[in-house]
PDB file of C-alpha atoms in Angstrom:
ATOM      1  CA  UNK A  25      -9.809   7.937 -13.064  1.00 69.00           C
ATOM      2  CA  UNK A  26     -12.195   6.594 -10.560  1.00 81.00           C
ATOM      3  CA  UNK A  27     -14.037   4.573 -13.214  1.00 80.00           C
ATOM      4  CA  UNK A  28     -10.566   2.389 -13.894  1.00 81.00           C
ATOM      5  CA  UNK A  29     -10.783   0.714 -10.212  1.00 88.00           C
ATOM      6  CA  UNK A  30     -14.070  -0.859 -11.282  1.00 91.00           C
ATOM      7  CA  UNK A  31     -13.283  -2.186 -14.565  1.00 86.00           C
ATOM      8  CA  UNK A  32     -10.142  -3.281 -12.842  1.00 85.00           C
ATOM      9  CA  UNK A  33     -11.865  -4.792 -10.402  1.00 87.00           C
ATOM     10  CA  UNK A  34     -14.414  -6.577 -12.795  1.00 86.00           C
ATOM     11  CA  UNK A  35     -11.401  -8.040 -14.469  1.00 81.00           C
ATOM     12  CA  UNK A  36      -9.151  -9.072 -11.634  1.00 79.00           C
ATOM     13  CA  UNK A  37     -12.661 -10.901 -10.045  1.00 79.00           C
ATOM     14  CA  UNK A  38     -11.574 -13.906 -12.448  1.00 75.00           C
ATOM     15  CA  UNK A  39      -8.311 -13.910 -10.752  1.00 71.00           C
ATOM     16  CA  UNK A  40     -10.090 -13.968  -7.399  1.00 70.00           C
ATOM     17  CA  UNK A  41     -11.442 -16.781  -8.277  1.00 68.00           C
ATOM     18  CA  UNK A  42      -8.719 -18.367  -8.687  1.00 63.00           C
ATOM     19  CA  UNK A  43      -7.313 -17.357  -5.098  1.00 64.00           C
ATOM     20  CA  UNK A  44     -10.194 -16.466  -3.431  1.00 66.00           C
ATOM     21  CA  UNK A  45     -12.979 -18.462  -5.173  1.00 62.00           C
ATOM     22  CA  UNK A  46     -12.113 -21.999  -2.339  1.00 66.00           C
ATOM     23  CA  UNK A  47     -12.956 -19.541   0.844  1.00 71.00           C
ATOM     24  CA  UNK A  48     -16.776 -17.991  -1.271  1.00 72.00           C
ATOM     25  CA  UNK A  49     -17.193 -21.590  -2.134  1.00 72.00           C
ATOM     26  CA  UNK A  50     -16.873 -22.885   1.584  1.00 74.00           C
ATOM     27  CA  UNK A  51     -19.178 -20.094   3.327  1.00 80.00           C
ATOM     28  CA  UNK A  52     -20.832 -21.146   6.558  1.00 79.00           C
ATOM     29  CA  UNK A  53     -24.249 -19.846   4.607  1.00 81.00           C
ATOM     30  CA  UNK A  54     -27.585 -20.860   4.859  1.00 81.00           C
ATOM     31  CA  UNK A  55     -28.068 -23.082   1.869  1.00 75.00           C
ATOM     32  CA  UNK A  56     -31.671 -23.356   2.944  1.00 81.00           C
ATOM     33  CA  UNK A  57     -33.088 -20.123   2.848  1.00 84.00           C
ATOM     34  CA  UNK A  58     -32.564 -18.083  -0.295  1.00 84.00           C
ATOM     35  CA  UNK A  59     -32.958 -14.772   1.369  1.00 87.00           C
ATOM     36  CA  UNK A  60     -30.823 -15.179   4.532  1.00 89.00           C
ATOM     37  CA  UNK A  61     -28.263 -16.666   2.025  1.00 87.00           C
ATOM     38  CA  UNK A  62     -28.219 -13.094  -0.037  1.00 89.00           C
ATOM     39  CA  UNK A  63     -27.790 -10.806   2.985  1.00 93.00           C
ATOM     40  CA  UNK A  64     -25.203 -13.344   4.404  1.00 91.00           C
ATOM     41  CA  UNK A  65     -23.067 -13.114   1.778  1.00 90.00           C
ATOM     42  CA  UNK A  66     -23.392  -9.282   1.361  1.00 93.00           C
ATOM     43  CA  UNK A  67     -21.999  -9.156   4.959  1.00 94.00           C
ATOM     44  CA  UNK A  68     -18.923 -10.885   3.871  1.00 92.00           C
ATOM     45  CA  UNK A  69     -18.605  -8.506   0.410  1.00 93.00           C
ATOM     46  CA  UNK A  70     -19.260  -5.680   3.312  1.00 96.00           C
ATOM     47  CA  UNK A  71     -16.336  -7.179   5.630  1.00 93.00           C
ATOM     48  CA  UNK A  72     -13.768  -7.282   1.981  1.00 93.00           C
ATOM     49  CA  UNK A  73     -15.004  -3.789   1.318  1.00 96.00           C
ATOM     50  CA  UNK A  74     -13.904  -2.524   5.361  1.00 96.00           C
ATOM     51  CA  UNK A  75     -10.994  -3.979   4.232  1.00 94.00           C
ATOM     52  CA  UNK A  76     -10.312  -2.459   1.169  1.00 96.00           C
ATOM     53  CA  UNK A  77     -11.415   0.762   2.035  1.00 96.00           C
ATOM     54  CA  UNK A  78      -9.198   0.900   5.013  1.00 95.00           C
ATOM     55  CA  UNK A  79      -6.252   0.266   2.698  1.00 94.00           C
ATOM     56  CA  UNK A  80      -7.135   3.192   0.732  1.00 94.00           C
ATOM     57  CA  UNK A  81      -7.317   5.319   3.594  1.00 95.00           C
ATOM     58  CA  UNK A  82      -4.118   4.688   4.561  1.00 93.00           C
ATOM     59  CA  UNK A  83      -2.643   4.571   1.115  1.00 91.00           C
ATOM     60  CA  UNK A  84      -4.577   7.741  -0.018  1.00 91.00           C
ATOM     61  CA  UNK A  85      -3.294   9.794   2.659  1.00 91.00           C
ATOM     62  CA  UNK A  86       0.038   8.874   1.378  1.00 87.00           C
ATOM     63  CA  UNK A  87      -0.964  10.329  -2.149  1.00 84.00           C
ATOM     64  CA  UNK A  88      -2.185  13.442  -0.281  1.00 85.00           C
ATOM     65  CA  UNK A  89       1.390  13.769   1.170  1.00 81.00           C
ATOM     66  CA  UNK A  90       3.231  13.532  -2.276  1.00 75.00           C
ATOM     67  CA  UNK A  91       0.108  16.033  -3.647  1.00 74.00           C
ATOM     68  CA  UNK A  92       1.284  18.277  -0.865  1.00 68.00           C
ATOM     69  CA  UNK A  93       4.504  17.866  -2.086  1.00 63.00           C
ATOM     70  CA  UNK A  94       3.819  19.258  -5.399  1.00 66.00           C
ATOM     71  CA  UNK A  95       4.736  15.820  -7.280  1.00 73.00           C
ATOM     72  CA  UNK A  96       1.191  14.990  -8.109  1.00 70.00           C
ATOM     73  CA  UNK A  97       2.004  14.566 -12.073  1.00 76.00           C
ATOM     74  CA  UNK A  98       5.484  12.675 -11.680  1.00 80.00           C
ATOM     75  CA  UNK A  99       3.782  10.312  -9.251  1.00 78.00           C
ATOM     76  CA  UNK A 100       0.920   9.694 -11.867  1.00 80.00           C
ATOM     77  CA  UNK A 101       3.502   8.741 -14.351  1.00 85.00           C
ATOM     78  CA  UNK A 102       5.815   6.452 -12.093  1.00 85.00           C
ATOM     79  CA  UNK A 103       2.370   4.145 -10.684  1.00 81.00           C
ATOM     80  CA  UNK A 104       1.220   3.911 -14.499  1.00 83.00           C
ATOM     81  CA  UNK A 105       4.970   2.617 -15.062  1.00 88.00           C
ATOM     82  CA  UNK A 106       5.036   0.390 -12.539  1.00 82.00           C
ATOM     83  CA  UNK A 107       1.481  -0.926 -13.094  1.00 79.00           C
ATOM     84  CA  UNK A 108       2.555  -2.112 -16.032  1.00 83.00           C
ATOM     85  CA  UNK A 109       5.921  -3.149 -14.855  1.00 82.00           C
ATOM     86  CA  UNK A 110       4.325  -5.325 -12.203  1.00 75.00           C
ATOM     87  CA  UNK A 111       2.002  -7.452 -14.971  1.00 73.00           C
ATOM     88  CA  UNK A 112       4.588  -7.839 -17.307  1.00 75.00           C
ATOM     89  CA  UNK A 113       7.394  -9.238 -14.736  1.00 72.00           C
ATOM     90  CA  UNK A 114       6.875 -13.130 -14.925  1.00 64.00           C
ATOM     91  CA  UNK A 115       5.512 -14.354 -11.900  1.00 59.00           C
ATOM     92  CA  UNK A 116       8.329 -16.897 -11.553  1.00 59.00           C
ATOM     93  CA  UNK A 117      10.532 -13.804 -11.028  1.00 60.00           C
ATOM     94  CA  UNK A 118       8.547 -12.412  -8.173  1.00 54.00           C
ATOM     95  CA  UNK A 119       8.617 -16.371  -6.938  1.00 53.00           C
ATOM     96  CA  UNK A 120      12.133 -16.118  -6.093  1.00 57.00           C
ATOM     97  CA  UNK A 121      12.048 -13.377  -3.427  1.00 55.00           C
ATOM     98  CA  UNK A 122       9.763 -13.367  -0.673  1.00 53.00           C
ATOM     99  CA  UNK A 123       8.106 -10.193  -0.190  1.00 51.00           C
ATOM    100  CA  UNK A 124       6.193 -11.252   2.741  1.00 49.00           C
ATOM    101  CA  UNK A 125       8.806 -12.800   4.850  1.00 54.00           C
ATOM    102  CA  UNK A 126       9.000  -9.684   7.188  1.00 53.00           C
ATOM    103  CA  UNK A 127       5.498 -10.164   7.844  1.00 51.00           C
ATOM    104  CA  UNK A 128       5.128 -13.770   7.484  1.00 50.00           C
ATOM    105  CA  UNK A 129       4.028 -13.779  11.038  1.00 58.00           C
ATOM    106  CA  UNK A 130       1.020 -11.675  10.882  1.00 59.00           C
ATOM    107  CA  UNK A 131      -0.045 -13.289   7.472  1.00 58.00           C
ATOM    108  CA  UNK A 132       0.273 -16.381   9.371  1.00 62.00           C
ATOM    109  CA  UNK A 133      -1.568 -15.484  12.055  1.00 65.00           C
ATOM    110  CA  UNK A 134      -4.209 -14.244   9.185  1.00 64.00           C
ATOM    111  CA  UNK A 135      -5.254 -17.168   8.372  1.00 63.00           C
ATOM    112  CA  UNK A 136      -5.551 -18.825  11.827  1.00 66.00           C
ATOM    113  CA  UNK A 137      -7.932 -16.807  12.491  1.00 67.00           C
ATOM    114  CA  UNK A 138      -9.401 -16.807   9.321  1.00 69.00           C
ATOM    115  CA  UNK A 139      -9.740 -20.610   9.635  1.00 67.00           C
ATOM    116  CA  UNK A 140     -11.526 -20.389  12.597  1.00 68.00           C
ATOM    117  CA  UNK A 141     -14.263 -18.133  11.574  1.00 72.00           C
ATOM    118  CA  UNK A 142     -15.529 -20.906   9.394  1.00 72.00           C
ATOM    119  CA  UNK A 143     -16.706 -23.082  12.286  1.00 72.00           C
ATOM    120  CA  UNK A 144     -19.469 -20.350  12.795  1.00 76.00           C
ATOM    121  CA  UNK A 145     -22.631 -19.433  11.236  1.00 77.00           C
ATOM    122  CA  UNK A 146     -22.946 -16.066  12.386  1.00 86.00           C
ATOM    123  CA  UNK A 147     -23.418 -12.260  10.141  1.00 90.00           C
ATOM    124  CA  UNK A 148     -20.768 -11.523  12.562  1.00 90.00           C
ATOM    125  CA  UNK A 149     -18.184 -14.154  11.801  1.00 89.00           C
ATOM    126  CA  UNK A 150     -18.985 -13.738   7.713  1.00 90.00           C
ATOM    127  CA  UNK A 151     -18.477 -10.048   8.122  1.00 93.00           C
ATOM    128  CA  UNK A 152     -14.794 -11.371   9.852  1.00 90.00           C
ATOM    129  CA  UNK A 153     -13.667 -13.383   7.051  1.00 88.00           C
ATOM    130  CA  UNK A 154     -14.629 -11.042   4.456  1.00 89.00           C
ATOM    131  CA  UNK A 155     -11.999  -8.402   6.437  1.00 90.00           C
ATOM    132  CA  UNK A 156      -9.416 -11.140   6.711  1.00 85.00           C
ATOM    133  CA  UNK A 157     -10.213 -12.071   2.870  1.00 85.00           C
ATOM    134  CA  UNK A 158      -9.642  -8.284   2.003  1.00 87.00           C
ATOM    135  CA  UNK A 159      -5.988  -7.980   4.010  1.00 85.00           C
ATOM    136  CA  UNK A 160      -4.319 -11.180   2.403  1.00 79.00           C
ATOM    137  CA  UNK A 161      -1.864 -10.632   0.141  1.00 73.00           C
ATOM    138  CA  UNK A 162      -2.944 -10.287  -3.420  1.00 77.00           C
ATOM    139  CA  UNK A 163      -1.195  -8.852  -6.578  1.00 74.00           C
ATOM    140  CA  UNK A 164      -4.015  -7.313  -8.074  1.00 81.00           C
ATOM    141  CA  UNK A 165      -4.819  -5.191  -4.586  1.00 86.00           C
ATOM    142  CA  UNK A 166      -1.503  -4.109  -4.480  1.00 82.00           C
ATOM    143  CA  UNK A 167      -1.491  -2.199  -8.631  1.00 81.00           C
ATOM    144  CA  UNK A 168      -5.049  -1.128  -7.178  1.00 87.00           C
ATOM    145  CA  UNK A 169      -3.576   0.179  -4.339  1.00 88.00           C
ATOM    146  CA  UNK A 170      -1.311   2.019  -6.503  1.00 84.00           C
ATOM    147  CA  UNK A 171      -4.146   4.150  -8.433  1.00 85.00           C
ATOM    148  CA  UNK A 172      -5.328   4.625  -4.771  1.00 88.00           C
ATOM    149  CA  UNK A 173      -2.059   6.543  -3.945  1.00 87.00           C
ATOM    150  CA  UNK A 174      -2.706   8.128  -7.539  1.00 82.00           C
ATOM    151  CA  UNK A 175      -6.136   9.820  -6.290  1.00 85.00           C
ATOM    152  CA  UNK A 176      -3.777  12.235  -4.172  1.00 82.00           C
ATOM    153  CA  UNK A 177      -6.822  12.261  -0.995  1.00 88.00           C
ATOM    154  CA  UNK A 178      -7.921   9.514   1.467  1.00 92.00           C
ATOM    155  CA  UNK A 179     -11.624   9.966   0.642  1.00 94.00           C
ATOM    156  CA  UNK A 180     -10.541   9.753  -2.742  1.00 93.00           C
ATOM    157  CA  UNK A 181      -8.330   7.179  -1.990  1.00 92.00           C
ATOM    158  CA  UNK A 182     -11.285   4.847   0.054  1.00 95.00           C
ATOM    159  CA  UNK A 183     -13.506   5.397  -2.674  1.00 95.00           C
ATOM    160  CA  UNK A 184     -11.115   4.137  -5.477  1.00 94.00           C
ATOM    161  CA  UNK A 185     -10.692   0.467  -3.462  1.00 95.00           C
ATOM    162  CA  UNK A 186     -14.469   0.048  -2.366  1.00 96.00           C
ATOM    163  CA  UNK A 187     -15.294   0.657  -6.221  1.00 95.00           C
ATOM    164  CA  UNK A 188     -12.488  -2.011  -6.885  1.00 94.00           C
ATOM    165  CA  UNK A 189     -14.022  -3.962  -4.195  1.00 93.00           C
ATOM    166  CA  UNK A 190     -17.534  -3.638  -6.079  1.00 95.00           C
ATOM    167  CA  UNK A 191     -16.247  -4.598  -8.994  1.00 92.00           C
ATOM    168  CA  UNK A 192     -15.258  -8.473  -7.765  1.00 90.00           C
ATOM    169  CA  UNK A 193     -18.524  -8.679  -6.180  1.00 90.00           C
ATOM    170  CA  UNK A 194     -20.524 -10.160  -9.187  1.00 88.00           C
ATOM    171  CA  UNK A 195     -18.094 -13.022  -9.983  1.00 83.00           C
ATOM    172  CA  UNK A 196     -17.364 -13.671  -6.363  1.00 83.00           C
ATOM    173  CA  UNK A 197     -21.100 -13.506  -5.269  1.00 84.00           C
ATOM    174  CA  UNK A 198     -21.487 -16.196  -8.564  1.00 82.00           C
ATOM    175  CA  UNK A 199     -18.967 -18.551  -7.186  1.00 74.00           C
ATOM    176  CA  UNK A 200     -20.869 -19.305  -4.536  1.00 73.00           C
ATOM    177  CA  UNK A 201     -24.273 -20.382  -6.006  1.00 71.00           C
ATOM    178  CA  UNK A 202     -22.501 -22.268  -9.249  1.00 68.00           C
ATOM    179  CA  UNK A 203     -19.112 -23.643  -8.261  1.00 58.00           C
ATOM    180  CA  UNK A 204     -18.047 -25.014 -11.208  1.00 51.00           C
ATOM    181  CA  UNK A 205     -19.679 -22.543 -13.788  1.00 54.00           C
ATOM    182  CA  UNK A 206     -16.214 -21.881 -15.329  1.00 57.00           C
ATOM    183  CA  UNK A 207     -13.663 -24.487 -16.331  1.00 61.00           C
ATOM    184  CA  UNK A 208     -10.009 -24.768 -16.076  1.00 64.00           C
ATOM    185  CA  UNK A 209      -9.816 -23.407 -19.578  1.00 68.00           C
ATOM    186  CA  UNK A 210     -12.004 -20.464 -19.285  1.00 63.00           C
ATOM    187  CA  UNK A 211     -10.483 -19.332 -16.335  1.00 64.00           C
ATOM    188  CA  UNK A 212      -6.661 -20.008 -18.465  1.00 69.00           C
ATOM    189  CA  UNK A 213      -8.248 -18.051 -21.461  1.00 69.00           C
ATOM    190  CA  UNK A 214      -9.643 -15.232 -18.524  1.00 65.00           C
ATOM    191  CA  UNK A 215      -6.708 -14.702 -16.967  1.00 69.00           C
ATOM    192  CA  UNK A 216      -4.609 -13.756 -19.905  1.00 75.00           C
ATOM    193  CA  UNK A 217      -6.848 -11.095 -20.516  1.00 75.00           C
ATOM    194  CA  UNK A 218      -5.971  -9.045 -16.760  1.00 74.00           C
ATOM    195  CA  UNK A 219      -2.171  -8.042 -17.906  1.00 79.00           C
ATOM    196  CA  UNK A 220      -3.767  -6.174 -21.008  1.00 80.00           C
ATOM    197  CA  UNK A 221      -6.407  -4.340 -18.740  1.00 76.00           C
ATOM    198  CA  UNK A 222      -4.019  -3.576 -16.130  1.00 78.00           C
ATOM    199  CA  UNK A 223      -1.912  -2.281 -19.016  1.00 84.00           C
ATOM    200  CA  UNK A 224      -4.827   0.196 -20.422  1.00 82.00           C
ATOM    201  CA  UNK A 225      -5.270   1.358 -17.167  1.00 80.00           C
ATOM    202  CA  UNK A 226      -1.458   1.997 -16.267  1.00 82.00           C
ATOM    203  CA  UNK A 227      -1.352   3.766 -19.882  1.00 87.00           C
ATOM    204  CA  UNK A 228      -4.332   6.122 -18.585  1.00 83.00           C
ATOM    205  CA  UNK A 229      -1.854   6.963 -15.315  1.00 82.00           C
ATOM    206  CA  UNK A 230       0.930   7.813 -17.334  1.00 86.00           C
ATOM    207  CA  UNK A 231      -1.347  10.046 -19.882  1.00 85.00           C
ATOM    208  CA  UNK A 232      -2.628  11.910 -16.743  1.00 78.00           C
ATOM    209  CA  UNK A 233       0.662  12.607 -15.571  1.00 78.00           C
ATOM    210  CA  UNK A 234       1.959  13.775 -19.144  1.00 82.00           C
ATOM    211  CA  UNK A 235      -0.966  16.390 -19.244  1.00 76.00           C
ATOM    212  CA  UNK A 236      -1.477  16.665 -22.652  1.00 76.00           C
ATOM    213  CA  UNK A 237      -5.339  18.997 -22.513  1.00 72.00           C
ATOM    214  CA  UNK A 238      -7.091  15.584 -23.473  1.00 71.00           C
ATOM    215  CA  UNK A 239     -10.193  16.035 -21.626  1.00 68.00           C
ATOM    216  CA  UNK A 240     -10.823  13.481 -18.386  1.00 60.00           C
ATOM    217  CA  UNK A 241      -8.297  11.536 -19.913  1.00 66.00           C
ATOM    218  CA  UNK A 242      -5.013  13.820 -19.731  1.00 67.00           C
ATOM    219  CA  UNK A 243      -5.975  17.165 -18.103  1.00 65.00           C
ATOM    220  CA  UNK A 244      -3.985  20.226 -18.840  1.00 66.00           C
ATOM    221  CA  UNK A 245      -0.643  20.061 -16.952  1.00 56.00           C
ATOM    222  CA  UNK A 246      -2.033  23.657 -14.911  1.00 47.00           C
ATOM    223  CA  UNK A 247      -4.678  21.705 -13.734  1.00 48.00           C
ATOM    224  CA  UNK A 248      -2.067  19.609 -12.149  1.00 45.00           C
ATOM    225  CA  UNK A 249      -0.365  21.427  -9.830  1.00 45.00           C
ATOM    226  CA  UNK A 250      -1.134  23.362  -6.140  1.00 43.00           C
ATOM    227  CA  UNK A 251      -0.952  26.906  -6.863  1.00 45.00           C
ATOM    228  CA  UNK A 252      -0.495  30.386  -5.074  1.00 44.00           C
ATOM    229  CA  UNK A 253      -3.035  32.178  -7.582  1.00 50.00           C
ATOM    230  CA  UNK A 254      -5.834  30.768  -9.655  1.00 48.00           C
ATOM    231  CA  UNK A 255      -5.095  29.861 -13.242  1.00 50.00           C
ATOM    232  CA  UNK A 256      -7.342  31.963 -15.188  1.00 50.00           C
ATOM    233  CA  UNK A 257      -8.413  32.826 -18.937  1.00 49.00           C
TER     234      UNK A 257
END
């Protein structure tokens, strides 16, 4: 399932750009030399990867628990549910309730500092905006967060958000040479396009779950589950 969280992360880059795309465009970079300009801006894809992978640390070794916990193939099925769920919700809905007012604090405080790091020129202060980039809130980390719960192990769990991560880097990393290389439209047209993927990939949860002896799509359900003694034929 690994290879979802960088086509979902390909896709969801032309949401970033929408969200993201002001902070790539406004850079403290060194518009004058091509070279320093690459590695500086690979220091702040670095800094959203720290961040990223951090989350799926953390959110991994919550999958490990419920793997632990011998739930490994209902827990597939209710993320792929409530991927789709989440895309499918109008966002007016979600507009009503504020998810973030218990933490509006540190979100606030986020971006203070976040602000600030733009006054410098330094690998050091690129690398901190790219971490403070990675921890804002953002819809499409969260359902990627959710197939990082699905991977059941922290390593797995880090390496399904830094592929995710990878996958925004092209568009992101584009937005900062061309600034205006896609239109309102496109980016309209674009963005109607994520719900689907985030559908396909949801679907793929819910067929691992189900177990069904599709190969690398749905694995057998004995392939599923902890056991005392080794399944053999």
């Amino acid at each position: 399932m690994l290879y979802t969280a960088f086509l979902f992360g390909l896709i969801s880059s032309f949401h970033c750009v929408g969200m993201c795309g002001p902070i790539a465009m406004l850079l403290p970079v060194d518009r004058s030399n091509q070279a320093k300009k690459v590695t500086q801006i690979l220091t702040y894809h670095f800094g959203r990867l720290t961040a990223y992978g951090s989350m799926g640390l953390l959110f991994g070794l919550l999958g490990k628990g419920f793997f632990m916990a011998g739930i490994q193939q209902k827990l597939s099925i209710v993320i792929g549910i409530i991927m789709i769920v989440v895309v499918l919700i109008p966002e007016n809905i979600f507009a009503k309730y504020n998810f973030s007012k218990p933490i509006y604090r540190l979100i606030s405080s986020l971006k203070q500092k976040l602000g600030s790091q733009f006054k410098k020129k330094t690998y050091k202060s690129l690398f901190t905006i790219g971490l403070f980039n990675g921890f804002l809130p953002c819809g499409m980390v969260y359902v990627a967060l959710f197939g990082a719960i699905a991977m059941q192990s922290p390593e797995l769990g880090v390496l399904y958000m830094i592929l995710f991560g990878l996958g925004t880097i092209p568009l992101m990393s584009t937005v900062v040479y061309i600034n205006s290389f896609l239109t309102l439209a496109v980016r309209n047209k674009i963005q109607k396009i994520i719900p689907y993927v985030a559908v396909f990939i949801g679907v793929l949860f819910i067929l691992r779950g189900l177990g069904l002896g599709i190969p690398y799509i749905s694995p057998n359900t004995t392939s599923l589950f902890v056991q005392q003694n080794p399944n053999c034929h």
